[in-house]
Each structure stands twice: as structure tokens, then as C-alpha cells.
mmCIF file of C-alpha atoms in Angstrom:
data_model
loop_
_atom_site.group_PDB
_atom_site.id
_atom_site.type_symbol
_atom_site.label_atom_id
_atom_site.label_comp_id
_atom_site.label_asym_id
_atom_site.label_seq_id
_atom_site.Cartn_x
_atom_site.Cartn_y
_atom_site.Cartn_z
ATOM 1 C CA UNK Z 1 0.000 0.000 0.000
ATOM 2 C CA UNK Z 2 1.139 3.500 -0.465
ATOM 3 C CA UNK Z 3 1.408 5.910 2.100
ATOM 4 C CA UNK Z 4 -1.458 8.824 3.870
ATOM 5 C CA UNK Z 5 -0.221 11.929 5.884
ATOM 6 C CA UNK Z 6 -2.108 14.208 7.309
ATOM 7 C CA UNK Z 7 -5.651 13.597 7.324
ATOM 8 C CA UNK Z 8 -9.304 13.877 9.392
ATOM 9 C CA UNK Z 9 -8.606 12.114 12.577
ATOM 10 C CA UNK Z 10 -9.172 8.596 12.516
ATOM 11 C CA UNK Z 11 -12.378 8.258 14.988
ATOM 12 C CA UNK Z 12 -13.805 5.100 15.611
ATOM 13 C CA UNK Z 13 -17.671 3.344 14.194
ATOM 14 C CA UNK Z 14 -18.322 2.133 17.855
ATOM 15 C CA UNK Z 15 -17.043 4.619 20.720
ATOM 16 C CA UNK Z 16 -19.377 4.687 22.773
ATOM 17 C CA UNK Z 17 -18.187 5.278 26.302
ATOM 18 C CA UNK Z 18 -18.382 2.524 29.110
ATOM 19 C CA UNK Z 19 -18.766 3.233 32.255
ATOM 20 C CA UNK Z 20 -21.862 4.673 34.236
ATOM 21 C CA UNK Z 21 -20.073 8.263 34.402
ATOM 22 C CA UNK Z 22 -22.501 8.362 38.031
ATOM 23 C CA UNK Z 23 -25.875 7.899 36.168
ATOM 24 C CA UNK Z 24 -28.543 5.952 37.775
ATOM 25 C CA UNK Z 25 -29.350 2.393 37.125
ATOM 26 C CA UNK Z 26 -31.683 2.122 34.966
ATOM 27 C CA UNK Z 27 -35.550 0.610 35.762
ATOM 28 C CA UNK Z 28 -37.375 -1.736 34.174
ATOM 29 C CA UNK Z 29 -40.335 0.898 33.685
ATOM 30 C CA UNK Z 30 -37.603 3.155 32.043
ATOM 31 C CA UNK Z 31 -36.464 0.052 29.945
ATOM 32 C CA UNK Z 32 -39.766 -0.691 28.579
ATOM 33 C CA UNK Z 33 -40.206 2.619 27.581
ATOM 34 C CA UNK Z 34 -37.195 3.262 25.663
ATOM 35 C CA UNK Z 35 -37.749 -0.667 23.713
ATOM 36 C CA UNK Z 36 -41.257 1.418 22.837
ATOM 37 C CA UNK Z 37 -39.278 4.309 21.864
ATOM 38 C CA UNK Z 38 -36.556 2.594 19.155
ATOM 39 C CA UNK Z 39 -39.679 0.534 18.282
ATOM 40 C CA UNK Z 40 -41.322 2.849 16.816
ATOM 41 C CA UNK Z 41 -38.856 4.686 15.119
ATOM 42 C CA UNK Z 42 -36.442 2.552 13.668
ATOM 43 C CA UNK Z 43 -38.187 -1.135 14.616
ATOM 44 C CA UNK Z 44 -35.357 -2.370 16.949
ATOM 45 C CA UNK Z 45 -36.044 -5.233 19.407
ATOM 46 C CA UNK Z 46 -34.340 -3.958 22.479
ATOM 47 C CA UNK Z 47 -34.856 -7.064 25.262
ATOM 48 C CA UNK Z 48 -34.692 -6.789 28.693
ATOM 49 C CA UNK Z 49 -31.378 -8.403 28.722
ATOM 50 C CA UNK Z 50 -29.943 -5.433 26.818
ATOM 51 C CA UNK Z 51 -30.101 -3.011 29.998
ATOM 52 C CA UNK Z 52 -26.564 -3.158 30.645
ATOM 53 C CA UNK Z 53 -26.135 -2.131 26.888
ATOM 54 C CA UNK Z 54 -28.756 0.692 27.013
ATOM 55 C CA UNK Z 55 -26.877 2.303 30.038
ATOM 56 C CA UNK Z 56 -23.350 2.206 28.883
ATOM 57 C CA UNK Z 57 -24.132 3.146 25.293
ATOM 58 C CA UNK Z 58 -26.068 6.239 26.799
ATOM 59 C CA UNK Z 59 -24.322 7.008 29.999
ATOM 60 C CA UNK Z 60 -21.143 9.034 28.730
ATOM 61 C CA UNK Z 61 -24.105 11.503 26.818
ATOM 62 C CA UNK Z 62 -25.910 11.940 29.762
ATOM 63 C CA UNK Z 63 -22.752 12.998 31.190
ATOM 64 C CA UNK Z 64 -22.186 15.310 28.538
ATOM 65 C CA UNK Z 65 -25.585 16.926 29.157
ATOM 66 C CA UNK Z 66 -25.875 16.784 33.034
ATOM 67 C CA UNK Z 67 -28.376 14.544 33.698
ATOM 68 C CA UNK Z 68 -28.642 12.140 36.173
ATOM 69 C CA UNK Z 69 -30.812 9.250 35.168
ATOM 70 C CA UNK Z 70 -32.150 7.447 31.393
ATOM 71 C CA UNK Z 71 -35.778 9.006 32.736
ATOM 72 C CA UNK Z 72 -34.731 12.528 32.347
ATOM 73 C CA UNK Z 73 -33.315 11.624 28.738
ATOM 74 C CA UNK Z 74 -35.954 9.877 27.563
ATOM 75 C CA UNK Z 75 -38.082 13.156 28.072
ATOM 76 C CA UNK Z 76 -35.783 14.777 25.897
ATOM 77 C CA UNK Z 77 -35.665 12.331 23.453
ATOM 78 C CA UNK Z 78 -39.492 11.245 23.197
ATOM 79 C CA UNK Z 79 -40.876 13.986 21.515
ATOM 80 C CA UNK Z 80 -40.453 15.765 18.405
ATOM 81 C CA UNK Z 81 -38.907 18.907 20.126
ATOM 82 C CA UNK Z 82 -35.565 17.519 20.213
ATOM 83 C CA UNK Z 83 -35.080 15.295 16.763
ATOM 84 C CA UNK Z 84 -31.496 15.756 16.873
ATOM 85 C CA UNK Z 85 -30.559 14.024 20.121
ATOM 86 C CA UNK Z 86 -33.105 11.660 19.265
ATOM 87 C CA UNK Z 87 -30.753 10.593 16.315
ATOM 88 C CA UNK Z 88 -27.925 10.967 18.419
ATOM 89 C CA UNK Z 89 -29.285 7.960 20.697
ATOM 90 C CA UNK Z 90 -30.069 6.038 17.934
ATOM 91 C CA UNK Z 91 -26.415 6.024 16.498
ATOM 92 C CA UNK Z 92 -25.275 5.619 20.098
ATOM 93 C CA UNK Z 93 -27.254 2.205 20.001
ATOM 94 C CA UNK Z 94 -27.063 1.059 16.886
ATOM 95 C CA UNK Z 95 -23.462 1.212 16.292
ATOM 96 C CA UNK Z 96 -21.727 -1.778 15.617
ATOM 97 C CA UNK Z 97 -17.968 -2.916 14.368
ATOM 98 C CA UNK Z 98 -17.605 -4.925 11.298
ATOM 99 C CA UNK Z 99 -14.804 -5.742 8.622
ATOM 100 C CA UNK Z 100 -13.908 -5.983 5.371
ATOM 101 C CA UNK Z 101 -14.775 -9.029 3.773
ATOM 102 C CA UNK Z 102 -16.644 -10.124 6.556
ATOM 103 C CA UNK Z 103 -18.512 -13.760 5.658
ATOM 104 C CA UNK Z 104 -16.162 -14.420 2.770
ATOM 105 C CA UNK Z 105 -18.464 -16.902 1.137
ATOM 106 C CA UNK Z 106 -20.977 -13.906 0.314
ATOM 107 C CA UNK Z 107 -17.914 -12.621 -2.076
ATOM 108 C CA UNK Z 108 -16.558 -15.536 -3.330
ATOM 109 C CA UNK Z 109 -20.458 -15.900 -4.645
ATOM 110 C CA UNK Z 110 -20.570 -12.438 -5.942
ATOM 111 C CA UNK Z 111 -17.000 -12.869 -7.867
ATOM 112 C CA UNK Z 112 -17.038 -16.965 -8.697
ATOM 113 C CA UNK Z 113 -20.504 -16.887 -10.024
ATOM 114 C CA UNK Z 114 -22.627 -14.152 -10.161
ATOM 115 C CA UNK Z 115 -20.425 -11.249 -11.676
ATOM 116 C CA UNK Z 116 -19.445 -13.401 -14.579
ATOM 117 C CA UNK Z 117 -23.343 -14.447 -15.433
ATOM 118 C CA UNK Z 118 -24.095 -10.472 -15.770
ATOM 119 C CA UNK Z 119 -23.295 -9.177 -19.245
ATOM 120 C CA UNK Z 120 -20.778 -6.563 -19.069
ATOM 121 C CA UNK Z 121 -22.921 -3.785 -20.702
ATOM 122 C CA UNK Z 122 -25.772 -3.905 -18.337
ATOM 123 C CA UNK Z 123 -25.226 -1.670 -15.681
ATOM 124 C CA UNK Z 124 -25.397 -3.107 -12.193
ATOM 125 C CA UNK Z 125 -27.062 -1.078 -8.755
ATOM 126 C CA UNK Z 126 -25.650 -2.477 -5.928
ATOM 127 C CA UNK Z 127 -27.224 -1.905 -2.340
ATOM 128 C CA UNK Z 128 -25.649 -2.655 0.809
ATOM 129 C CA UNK Z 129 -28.796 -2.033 3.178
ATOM 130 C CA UNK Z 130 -27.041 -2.057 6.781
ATOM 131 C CA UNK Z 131 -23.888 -1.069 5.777
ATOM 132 C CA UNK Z 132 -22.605 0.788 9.621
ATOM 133 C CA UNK Z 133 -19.201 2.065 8.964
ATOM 134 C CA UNK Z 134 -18.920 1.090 5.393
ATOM 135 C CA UNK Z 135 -16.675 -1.726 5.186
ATOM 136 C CA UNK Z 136 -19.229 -4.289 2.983
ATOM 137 C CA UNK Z 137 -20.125 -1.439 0.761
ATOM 138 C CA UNK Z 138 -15.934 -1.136 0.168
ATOM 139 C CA UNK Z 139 -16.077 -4.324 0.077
ATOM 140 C CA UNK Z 140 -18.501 -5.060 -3.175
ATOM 141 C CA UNK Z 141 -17.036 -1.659 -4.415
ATOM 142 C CA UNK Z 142 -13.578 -3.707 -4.935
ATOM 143 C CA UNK Z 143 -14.911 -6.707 -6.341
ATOM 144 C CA UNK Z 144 -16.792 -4.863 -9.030
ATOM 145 C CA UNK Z 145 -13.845 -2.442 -9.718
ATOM 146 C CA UNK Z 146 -11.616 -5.268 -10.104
ATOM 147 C CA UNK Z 147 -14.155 -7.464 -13.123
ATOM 148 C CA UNK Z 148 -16.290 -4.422 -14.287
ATOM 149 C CA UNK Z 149 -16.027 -1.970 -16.940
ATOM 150 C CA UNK Z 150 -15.965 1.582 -15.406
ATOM 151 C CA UNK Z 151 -19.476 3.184 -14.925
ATOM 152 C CA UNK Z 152 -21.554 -0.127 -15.431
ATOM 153 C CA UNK Z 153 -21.931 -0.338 -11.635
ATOM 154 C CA UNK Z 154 -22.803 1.742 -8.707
ATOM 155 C CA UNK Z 155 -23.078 0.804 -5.063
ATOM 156 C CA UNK Z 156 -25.481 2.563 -1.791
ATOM 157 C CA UNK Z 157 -24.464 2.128 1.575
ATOM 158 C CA UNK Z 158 -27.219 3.252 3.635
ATOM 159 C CA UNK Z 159 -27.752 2.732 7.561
ATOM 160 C CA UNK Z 160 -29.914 4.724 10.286
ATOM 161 C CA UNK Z 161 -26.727 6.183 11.984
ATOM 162 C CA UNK Z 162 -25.553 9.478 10.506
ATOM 163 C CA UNK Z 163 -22.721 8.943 12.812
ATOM 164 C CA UNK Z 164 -21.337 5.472 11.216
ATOM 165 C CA UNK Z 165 -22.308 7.146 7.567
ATOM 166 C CA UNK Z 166 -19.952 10.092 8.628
ATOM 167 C CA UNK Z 167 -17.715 7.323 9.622
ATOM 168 C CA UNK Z 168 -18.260 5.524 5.909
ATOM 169 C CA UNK Z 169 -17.126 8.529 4.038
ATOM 170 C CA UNK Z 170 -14.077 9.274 5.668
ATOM 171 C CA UNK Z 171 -12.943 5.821 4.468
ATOM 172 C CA UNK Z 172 -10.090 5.548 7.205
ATOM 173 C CA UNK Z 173 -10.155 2.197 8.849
ATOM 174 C CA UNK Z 174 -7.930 0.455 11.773
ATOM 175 C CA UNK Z 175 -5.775 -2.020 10.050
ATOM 176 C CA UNK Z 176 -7.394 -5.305 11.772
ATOM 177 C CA UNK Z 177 -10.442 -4.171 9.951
ATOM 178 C CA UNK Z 178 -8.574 -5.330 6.498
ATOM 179 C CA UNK Z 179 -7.137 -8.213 7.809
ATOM 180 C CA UNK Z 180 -8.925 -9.957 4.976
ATOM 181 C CA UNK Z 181 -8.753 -7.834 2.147
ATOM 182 C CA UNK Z 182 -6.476 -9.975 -0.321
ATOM 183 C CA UNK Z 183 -2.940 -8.143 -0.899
ATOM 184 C CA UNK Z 184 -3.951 -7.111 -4.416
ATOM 185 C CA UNK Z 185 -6.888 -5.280 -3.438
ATOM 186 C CA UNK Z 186 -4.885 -3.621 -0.487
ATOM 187 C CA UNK Z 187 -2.124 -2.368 -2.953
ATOM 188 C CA UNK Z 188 -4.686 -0.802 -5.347
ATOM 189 C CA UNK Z 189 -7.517 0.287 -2.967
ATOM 190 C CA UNK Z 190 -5.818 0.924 0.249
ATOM 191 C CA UNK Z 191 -2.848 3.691 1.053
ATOM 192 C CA UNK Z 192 -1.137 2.946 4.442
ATOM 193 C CA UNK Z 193 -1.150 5.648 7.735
ATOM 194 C CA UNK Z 194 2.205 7.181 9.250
ATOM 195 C CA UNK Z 195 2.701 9.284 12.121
ATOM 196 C CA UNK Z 196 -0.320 10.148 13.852
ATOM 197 C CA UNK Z 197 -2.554 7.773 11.499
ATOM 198 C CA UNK Z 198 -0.277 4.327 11.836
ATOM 199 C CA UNK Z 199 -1.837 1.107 12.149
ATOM 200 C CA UNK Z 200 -5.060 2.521 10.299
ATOM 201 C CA UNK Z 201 -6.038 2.694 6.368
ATOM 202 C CA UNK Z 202 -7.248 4.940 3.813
ATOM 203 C CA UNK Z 203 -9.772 3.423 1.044
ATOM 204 C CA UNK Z 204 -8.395 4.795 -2.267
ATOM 205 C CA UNK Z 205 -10.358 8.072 -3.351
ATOM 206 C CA UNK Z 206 -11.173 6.901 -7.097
ATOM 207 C CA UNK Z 207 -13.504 3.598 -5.171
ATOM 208 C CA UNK Z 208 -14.844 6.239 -2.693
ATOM 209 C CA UNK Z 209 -15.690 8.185 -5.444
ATOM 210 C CA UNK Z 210 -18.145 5.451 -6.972
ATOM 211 C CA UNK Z 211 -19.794 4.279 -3.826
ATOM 212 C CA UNK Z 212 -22.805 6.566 -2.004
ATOM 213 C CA UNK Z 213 -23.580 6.789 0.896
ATOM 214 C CA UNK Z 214 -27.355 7.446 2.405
ATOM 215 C CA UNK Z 215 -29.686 7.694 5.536
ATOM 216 C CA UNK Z 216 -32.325 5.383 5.279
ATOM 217 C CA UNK Z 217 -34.530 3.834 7.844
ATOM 218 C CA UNK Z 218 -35.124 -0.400 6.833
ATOM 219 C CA UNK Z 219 -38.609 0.580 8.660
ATOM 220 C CA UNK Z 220 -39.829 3.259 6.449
ATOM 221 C CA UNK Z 221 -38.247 2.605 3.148
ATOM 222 C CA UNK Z 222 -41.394 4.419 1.737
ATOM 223 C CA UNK Z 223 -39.746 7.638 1.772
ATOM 224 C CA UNK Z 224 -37.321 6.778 -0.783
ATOM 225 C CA UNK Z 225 -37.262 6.214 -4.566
ATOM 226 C CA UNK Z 226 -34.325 4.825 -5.016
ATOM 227 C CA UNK Z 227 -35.392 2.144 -7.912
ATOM 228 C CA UNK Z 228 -34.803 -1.284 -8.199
ATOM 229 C CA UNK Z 229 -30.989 -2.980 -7.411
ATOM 230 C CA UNK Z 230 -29.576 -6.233 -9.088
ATOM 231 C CA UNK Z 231 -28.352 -7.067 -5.709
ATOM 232 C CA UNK Z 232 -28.648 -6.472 -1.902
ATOM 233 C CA UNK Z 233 -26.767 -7.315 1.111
ATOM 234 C CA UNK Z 234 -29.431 -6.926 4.054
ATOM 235 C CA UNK Z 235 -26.523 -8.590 6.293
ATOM 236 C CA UNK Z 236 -26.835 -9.276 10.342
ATOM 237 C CA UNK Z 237 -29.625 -7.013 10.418
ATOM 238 C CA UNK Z 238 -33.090 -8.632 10.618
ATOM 239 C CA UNK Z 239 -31.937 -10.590 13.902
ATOM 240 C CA UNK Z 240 -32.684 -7.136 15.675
ATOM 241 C CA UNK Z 241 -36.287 -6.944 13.897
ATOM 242 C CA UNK Z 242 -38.957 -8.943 16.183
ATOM 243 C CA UNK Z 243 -40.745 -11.451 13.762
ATOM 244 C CA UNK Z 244 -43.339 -8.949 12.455
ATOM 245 C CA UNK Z 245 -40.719 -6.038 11.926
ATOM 246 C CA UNK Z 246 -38.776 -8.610 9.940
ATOM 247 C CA UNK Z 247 -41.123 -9.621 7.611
ATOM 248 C CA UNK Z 248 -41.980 -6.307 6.767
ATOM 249 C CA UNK Z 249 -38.596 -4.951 6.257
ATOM 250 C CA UNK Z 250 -37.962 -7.923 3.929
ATOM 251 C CA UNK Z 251 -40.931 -7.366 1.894
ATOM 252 C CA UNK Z 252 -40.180 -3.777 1.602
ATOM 253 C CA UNK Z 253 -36.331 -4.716 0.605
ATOM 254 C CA UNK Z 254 -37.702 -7.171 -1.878
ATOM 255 C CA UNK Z 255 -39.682 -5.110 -3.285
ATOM 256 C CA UNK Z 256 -36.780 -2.808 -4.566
ATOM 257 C CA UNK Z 257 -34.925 -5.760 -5.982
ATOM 258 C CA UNK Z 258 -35.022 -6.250 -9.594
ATOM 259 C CA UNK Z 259 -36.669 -9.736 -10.924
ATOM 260 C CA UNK Z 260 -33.490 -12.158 -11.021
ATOM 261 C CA UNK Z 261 -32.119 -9.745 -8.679
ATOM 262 C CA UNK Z 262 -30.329 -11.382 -5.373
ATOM 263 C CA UNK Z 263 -30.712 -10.969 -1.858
ATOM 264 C CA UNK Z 264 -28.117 -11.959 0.688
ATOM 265 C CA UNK Z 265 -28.632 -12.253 4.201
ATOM 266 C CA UNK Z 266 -26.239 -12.770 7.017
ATOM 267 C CA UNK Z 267 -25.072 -16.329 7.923
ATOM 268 C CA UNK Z 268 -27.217 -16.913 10.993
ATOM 269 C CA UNK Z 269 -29.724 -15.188 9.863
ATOM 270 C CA UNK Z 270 -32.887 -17.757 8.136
ATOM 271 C CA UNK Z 271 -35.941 -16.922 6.257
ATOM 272 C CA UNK Z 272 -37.579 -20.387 6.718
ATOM 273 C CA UNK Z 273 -41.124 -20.771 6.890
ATOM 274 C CA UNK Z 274 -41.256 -16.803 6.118
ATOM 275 C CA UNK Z 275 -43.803 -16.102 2.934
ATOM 276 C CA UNK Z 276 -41.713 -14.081 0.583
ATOM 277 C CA UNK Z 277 -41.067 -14.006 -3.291
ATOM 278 C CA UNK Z 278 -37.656 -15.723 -3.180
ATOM 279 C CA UNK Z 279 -36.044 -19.039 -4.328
ATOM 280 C CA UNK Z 280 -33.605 -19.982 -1.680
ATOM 281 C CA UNK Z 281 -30.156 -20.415 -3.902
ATOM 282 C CA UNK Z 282 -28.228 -21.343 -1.050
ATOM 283 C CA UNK Z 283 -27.916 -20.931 2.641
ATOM 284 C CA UNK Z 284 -28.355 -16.976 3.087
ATOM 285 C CA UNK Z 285 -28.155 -16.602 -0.741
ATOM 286 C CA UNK Z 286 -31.585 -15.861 -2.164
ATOM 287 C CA UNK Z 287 -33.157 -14.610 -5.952
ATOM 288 C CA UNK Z 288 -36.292 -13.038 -6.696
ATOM 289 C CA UNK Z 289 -37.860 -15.041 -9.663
ATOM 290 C CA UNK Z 290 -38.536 -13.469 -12.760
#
């Protein structure tokens, strides 16, 4: 890889501070009432269980703002006075690391088979539908870079968190977030940090260049026109949807996918016994007939 120097500082897709900073513990009541909240706005499936995660993911910002307890935020968050911190929460929550090349098998697919069955003058739309901080949208970038002519294909990234999408477009990764990215690919996608920025990344800025990236809620897909896609990676995503969340986000994703398009799903994620218009082509690896 070539070399970066100076450049935005490298931040980091899941910061959010441990700790309880002196907050109060939070209550069940309280619980319940923010699982309603991220319910209804973005469809998440907060359990119980996931108190510990609520409070330390939140704690550090109620620090910030001076407040003492999850009851006094939620107030401020509940309403439509305060949208802003209300998106702030939900990046604080919803933030969560991934890789490059992450599930491998979902590529090799993609390069091995399904790339070479496209003509070459058709032009591809690529979505990656819970993309976080950008690493699987990078990811199919590369691969269609390295067998496509240039401007057959374009690639969305979209997620609920501005603050991962920031995080996307900056493009600067820590190095054991490449770890898989085959050498090739590193040398002509990928220029090396010094000095302040060693042991992180930069993504090329002719790939950045081709991929977008987008706000858009899984729950409310509605409010977009973005057309129909030849593929979609809706990866380790739907595990957060209860049961009738997920089947509506899938039938709203499938809707946008082009007959003969392909959906792909994470690993341990399963649509069985789920009514949808999809063949199964293989575990996770799915087509919408003709």
C-alpha cells in the first residue's frame, strides 16, 4: 500500500463510552419505555437483557448533558422537540464494528458466479442495506472495480446512523479491519497511515468516489425512490427486527430488488417458513424469480 499523511482524525464506528459516568441504574419501567421508543422509530427489538447495553451506550451523553438518570433523557428524546438528540441515541445504540470481507463466502459468490453471469454492458445497482461504517459497501465496491467496466456499476451504503455514515465517508479504517482484504486489493484500494494515522487505512479516493452513501430507515423505506438494485446485502440485520418487523422490512427490501435480482442475508440469519417471493439459492443466498 502507499502511504497517507495528514488527514481527518481517525475516529472510531463504535465509541461509545463505558462506564456509568454516576448515572442511575436504569428501571425496568424506564427500559420498557425506551424498547417502545426505538420501536417505533427505527423497529429495533431492544430485550430486557440489553439493559446493561442501554446504560453504557447512553451514559457518557448523559454525562455530557448533566443529567442524572435514562428518565430525564428519555423526556428529551421522546418527543419531536428535540429530533437531533433523538438521532444521536439512535447512532449511540445502533453502532456496531464490522470488517472488510466479513462472511467471505458472500464474495466468493458475488466474484465466482454471479459477476461473470451479468453481461458486461448492463449496468449493475448495488445496495448494501445495513452497511454501519462502510466496510461491505468497500467491500462489493472492490470486487466490481476489479471485473467491471468503469461506470456499469454503482453501489449505496445506507444505515440509520448518521454517525457510522460520517464514519463511511471518511474511508479511514484500523488495520485489523482489512485483515482480509487480499494483498492485491490492499495495494490498489488501500494507502497505508504514518505518524499520527499508523496502524489505520485509507480506502483509495477513485472507489470512494463510486460508492454513495445514504440515511435510510429499513422501517420506512417508503420515503425513498431509489429504484430497483440487481443485488442487496441486508446482512446481520433482521436478527434485531422482532418477527413482524422482519417480515416487513424484507418485503419492503424485496420489493426494490429487480426480478433475477439477489438478496443476501447474514449467515445466521434464516428466512424459513417466512412467505416471501424468493427461491432460496443457497444458505443466506436468495433470488427473486422473474
Amino acid at each position: 500500500m502507499a502511504s497517507i499523511g495528514k488527514l481527518v482524525g481517525p475516529g472510531s464506528g463504535n465509541d461509545a463510552a463505558a462506564g456509568s459516568h454516576g448515572v442511575d441504574e436504569i428501571s425496568d419501567h424506564d427500559m420498557l419505555l425506551f424498547q417502545q421508543l426505538f420501536k417505533r422509530h427505527i423497529g429495533l427489538h431492544l430485550p430486557l437483557s440489553k439493559k446493561a447495553l442501554l446504560q453504557s451506550r447512553l451514559s457518557h451523553r448523559l454525562h455530557e448533558l448533566g443529567l442524572r438518570d435514562l428518565t430525564q433523557y428519555f423526556r428529551r428524546i421522546s418527543g419531536e422537540h428535540d429530533v437531533e438528540e433523538r438521532q444521536r441515541a439512535i447512532d449511540l445504540i445502533t453502532t456496531n464494528e464490522t470488517y472488510f470481507f466479513r462472511e467471505q463466502g458472500h464474495f466468493d459468490f458475488l466474484k465466482q458466479e454471479l459477476l461473470p453471469q451479468w453481461e458486461q454492458h448492463k449496468s449493475l445497482r448495488v445496495w448494501s442495506a445495513a452497511c454501519a461504517t462502510g466496510e461491505e459497501a468497500y467491500t462489493l465496491a472492490m470486487l466490481l472495480d476489479q471485473q467491471r467496466a468503469a461506470g456499469s456499476w454503482s453501489v449505496l451504503g445506507s444505515d440509520i446512523s448518521l454517525r457510522v455514515l460520517r464514519f463511511a465517508r471518511r474511508a479511514l479504517y484500523p488495520m485489523a479491519r482489512g485483515q482480509n482484504i487480499p494483498r492485491p486489493y490492499l495495494r490498489r484500494y488501500c494507502l497505508l497511515g504514518t505518524g499520527e494515522y499508523e496502524g489505520h487505512f485509507l480506502v483509495q479516493s477513485d472507489l470512494r468516489a463510486k460508492v454513495e452513501f445514504a440515511q435510510r430507515n429499513l422501517t420506512a423505506l417508503h420515503e425513498h425512490d431509489d429504484g430497483l438494485y440487481d443485488l442487496i446485502f441486508l446482512r446481520n440485520v433482521i436478527i434485531y427486527f422482532d418477527s413482524d418487523t422482519k417480515l416487513k422490512v424484507l418485503r419492503d427490501v424485496i420489493a426494490r430488488l429487480r426480478p433475477g435480482g439477489y438478496l443476501v442475508v447474514g449467515h445466521s440469519e434464516s428466512l424459513h417458513g417466512m412467505e416471501l417471493e424468493l427461491l432460496m439459492h443457497s444458505p443466506s443466498i436468495y433470488r427473486k424469480p422473474q
